[in-house]
XYZ file of C-alpha atoms in Angstrom:
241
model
C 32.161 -24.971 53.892
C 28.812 -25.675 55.690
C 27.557 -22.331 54.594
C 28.382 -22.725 50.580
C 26.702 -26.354 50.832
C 23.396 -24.849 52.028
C 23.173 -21.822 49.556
C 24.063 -24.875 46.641
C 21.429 -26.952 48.427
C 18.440 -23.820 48.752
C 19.163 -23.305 44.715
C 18.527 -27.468 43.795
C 15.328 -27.475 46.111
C 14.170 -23.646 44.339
C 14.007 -24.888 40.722
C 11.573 -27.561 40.976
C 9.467 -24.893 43.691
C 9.263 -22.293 40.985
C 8.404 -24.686 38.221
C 5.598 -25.936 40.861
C 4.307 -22.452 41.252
C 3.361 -21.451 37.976
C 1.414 -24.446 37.438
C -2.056 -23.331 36.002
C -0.516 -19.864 34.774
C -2.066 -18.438 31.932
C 0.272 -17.006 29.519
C -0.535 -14.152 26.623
C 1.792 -14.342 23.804
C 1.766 -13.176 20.184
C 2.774 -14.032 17.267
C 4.459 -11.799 13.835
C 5.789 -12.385 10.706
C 5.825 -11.215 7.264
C 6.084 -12.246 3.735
C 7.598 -10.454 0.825
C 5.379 -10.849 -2.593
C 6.257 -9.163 -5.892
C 3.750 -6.622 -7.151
C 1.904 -8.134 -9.804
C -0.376 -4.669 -10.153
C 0.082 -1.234 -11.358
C -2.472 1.711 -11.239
C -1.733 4.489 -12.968
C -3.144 8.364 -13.251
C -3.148 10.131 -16.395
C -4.280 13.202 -16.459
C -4.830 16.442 -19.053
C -5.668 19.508 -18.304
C -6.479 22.696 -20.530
C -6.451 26.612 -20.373
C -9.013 29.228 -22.158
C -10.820 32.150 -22.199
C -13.548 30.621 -23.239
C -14.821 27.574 -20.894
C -16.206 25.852 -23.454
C -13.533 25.696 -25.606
C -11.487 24.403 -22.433
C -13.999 21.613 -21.526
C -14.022 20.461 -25.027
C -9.938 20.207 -25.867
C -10.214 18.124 -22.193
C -13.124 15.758 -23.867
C -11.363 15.391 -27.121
C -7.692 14.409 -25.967
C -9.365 12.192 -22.614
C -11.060 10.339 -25.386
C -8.129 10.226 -27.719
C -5.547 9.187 -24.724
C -8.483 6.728 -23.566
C -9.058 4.740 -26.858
C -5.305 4.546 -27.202
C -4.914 2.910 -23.465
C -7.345 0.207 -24.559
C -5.568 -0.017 -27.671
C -2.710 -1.142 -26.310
C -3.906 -2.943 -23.044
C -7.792 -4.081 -23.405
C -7.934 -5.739 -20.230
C -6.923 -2.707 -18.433
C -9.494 -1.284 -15.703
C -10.196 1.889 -16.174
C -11.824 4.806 -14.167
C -12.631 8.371 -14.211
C -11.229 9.861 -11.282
C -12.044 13.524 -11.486
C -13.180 16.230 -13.567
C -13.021 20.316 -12.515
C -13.811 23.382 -14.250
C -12.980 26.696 -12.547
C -12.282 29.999 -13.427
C -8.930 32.289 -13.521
C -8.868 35.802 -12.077
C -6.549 38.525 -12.524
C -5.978 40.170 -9.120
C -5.244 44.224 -9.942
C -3.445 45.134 -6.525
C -4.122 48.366 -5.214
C -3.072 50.642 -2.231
C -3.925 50.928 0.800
C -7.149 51.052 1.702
C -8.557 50.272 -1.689
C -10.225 47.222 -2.698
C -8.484 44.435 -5.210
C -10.670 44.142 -8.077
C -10.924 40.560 -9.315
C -10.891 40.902 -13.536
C -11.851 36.804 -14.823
C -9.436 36.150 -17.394
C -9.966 32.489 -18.501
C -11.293 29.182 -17.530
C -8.975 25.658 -16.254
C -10.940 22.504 -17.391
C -8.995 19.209 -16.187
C -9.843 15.282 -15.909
C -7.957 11.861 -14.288
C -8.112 8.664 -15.411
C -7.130 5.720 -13.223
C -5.641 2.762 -15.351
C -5.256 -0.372 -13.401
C -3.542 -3.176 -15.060
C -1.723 -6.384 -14.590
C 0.237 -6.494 -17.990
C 3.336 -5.141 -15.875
C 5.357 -5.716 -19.042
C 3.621 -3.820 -21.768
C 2.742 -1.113 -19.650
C 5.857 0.893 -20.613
C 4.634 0.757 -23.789
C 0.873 1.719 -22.695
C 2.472 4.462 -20.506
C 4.492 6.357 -23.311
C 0.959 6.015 -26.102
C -1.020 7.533 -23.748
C 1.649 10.112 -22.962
C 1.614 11.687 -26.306
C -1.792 13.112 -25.319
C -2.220 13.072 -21.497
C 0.502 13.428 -18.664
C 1.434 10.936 -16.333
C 0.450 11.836 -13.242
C 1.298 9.053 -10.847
C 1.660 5.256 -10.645
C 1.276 2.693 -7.817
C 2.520 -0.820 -7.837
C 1.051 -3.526 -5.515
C -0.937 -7.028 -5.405
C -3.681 -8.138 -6.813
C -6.463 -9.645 -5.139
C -5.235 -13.185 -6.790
C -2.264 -12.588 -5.349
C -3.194 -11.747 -1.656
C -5.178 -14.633 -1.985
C -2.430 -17.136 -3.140
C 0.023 -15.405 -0.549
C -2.713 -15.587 2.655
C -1.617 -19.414 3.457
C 1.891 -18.477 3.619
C 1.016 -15.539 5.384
C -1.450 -17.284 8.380
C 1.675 -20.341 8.209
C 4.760 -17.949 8.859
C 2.698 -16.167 11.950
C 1.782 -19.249 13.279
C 5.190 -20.694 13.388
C 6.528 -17.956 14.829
C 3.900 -18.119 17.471
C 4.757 -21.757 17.847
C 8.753 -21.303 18.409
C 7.836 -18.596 21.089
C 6.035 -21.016 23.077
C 8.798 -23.541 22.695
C 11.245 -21.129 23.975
C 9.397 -19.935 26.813
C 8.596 -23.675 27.983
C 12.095 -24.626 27.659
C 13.238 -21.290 29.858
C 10.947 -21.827 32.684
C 11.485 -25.797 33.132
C 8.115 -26.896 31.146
C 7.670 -29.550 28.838
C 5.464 -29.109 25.436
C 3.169 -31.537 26.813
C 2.499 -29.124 29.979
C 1.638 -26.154 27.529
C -2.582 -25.844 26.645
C -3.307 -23.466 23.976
C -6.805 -21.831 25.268
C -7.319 -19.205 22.923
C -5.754 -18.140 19.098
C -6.662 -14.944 18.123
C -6.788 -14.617 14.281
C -8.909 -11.335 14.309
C -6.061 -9.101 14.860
C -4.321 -10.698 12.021
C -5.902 -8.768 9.129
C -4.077 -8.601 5.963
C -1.597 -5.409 6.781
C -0.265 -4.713 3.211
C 2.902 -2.455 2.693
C 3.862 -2.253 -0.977
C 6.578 -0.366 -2.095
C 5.405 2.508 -4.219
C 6.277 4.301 -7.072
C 4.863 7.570 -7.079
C 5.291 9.879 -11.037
C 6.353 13.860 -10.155
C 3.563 15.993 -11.478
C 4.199 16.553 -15.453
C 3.016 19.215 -17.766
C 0.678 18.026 -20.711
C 2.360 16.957 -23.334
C 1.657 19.011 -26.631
C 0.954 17.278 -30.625
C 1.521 13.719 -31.061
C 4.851 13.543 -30.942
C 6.561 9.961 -29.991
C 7.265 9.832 -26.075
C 10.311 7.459 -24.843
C 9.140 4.506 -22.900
C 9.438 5.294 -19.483
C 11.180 2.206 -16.773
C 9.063 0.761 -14.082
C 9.933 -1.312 -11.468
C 7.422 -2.837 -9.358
C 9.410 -3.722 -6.543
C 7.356 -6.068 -3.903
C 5.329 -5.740 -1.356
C 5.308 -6.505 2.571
C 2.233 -8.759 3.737
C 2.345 -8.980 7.540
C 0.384 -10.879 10.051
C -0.332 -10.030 14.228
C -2.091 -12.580 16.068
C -2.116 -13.766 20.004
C -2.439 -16.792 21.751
C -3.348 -17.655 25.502
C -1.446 -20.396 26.819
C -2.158 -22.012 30.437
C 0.389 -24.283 32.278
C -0.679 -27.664 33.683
């Protein structure tokens, strides 16, 4: 009986020891958290590409339908951004195989002319209908929903607010595990320059399409933008009175 009253004794008289010896501590600690936004932004790349024997003739059926698929973008959405994003020209050889020991000889057959053009837009609903104009002359090449820079502006308060909460329920729990009060807790240091804007949209990425050939009507194709991820890192030093 003795014995069992001195272990329960050495426990009560360890508890307030411990609490005593991490007095002045300094603790690191870090804070996360994200945000989900919906995409409010869509870039899309159309592109057109063309095949001849003669270059120029290539270069100029590129020029013509560019233009044409161009003016009817800005037709249909006149605040969309646009942006040349490429423009090659290269030839096309023939390779005549030959045996053994013999040397390929390289016959140039034609010339591939092709250009991009980078639409970036915030009319998410129309652009179905901007998508399929421009697709009776050029091909859809890819398209990439995210924020704005409106939006990651309107979303940073949130952002900084959700990881500094988290931040701030850490230190609660920690305080509350090792025997501290809130009042014992000094904040030294907060360390926002880790916390960068980390944005993670969910993409939508077009396959690769042929051109399309004539005028002909094109279907409107179905977006959805989906949302994006906006996460913040930062870390805190804490010391204990």
């Amino acid at each position: 009986m003795k014995k069992i009253l001195g272990f329960t004794v050495a426990m009560l008289v360890s508890v307030p020891l411990f609490a005593q010896s991490i007095s002045g501590a300094v603790i690191s600690l870090a804070g996360n958290a994200e945000i989900k936004a919906d995409n409010d932004q869509a870039v899309v790349t159309f592109f057109i590409e063309e095949q001849d024997k003669d270059k120029a003739a290539a270069a100029s059926r590129v020029n013509q339908k560019m233009k044409t698929g161009t003016d009817l973008i800005k037709k249909e959405d006149p605040q969309a951004e646009l942006s040349t994003r490429g423009y090659y020209t290269y030839p096309i050889y023939n390779d005549d195989v030959k045996a053994a020991g013999q040397v390929a000889k390289h016959q140039l057959v034609g010339w591939r002319s092709g250009q991009y053009l980078e639409a970036k837009t915030q009319n998410l609903k129309h652009l179905p209908v901007t998508a399929a104009a421009a697709q009776t002359v050029l091909a859809l090449n890819g398209i990439n929903f995210g924020l704005s820079d409106a939006a990651v502006a309107k979303f940073e308060s949130a952002r900084i607010a959700a990881g500094y909460k988290d931040f701030s329920d850490k230190v609660s729990m920690i305080t509350h595990a090792i025997g501290k009060k809130a009042d014992d807790v000094i904040i030294e240091s907060l360390d926002f320059d880790n916390a960068g804007t980390n944005i993670r949209p969910m993409m939508v990425a077009a396959p690769m399409m042929q051109r399309m050939k004539g005028a002909a009507p094109v279907e409107e194709p179905s977006f959805e933008p989906g949302y994006t991820t906006l996460s913040i890192h930062l870390i805190g030093k804490l010391r204990l009175k």
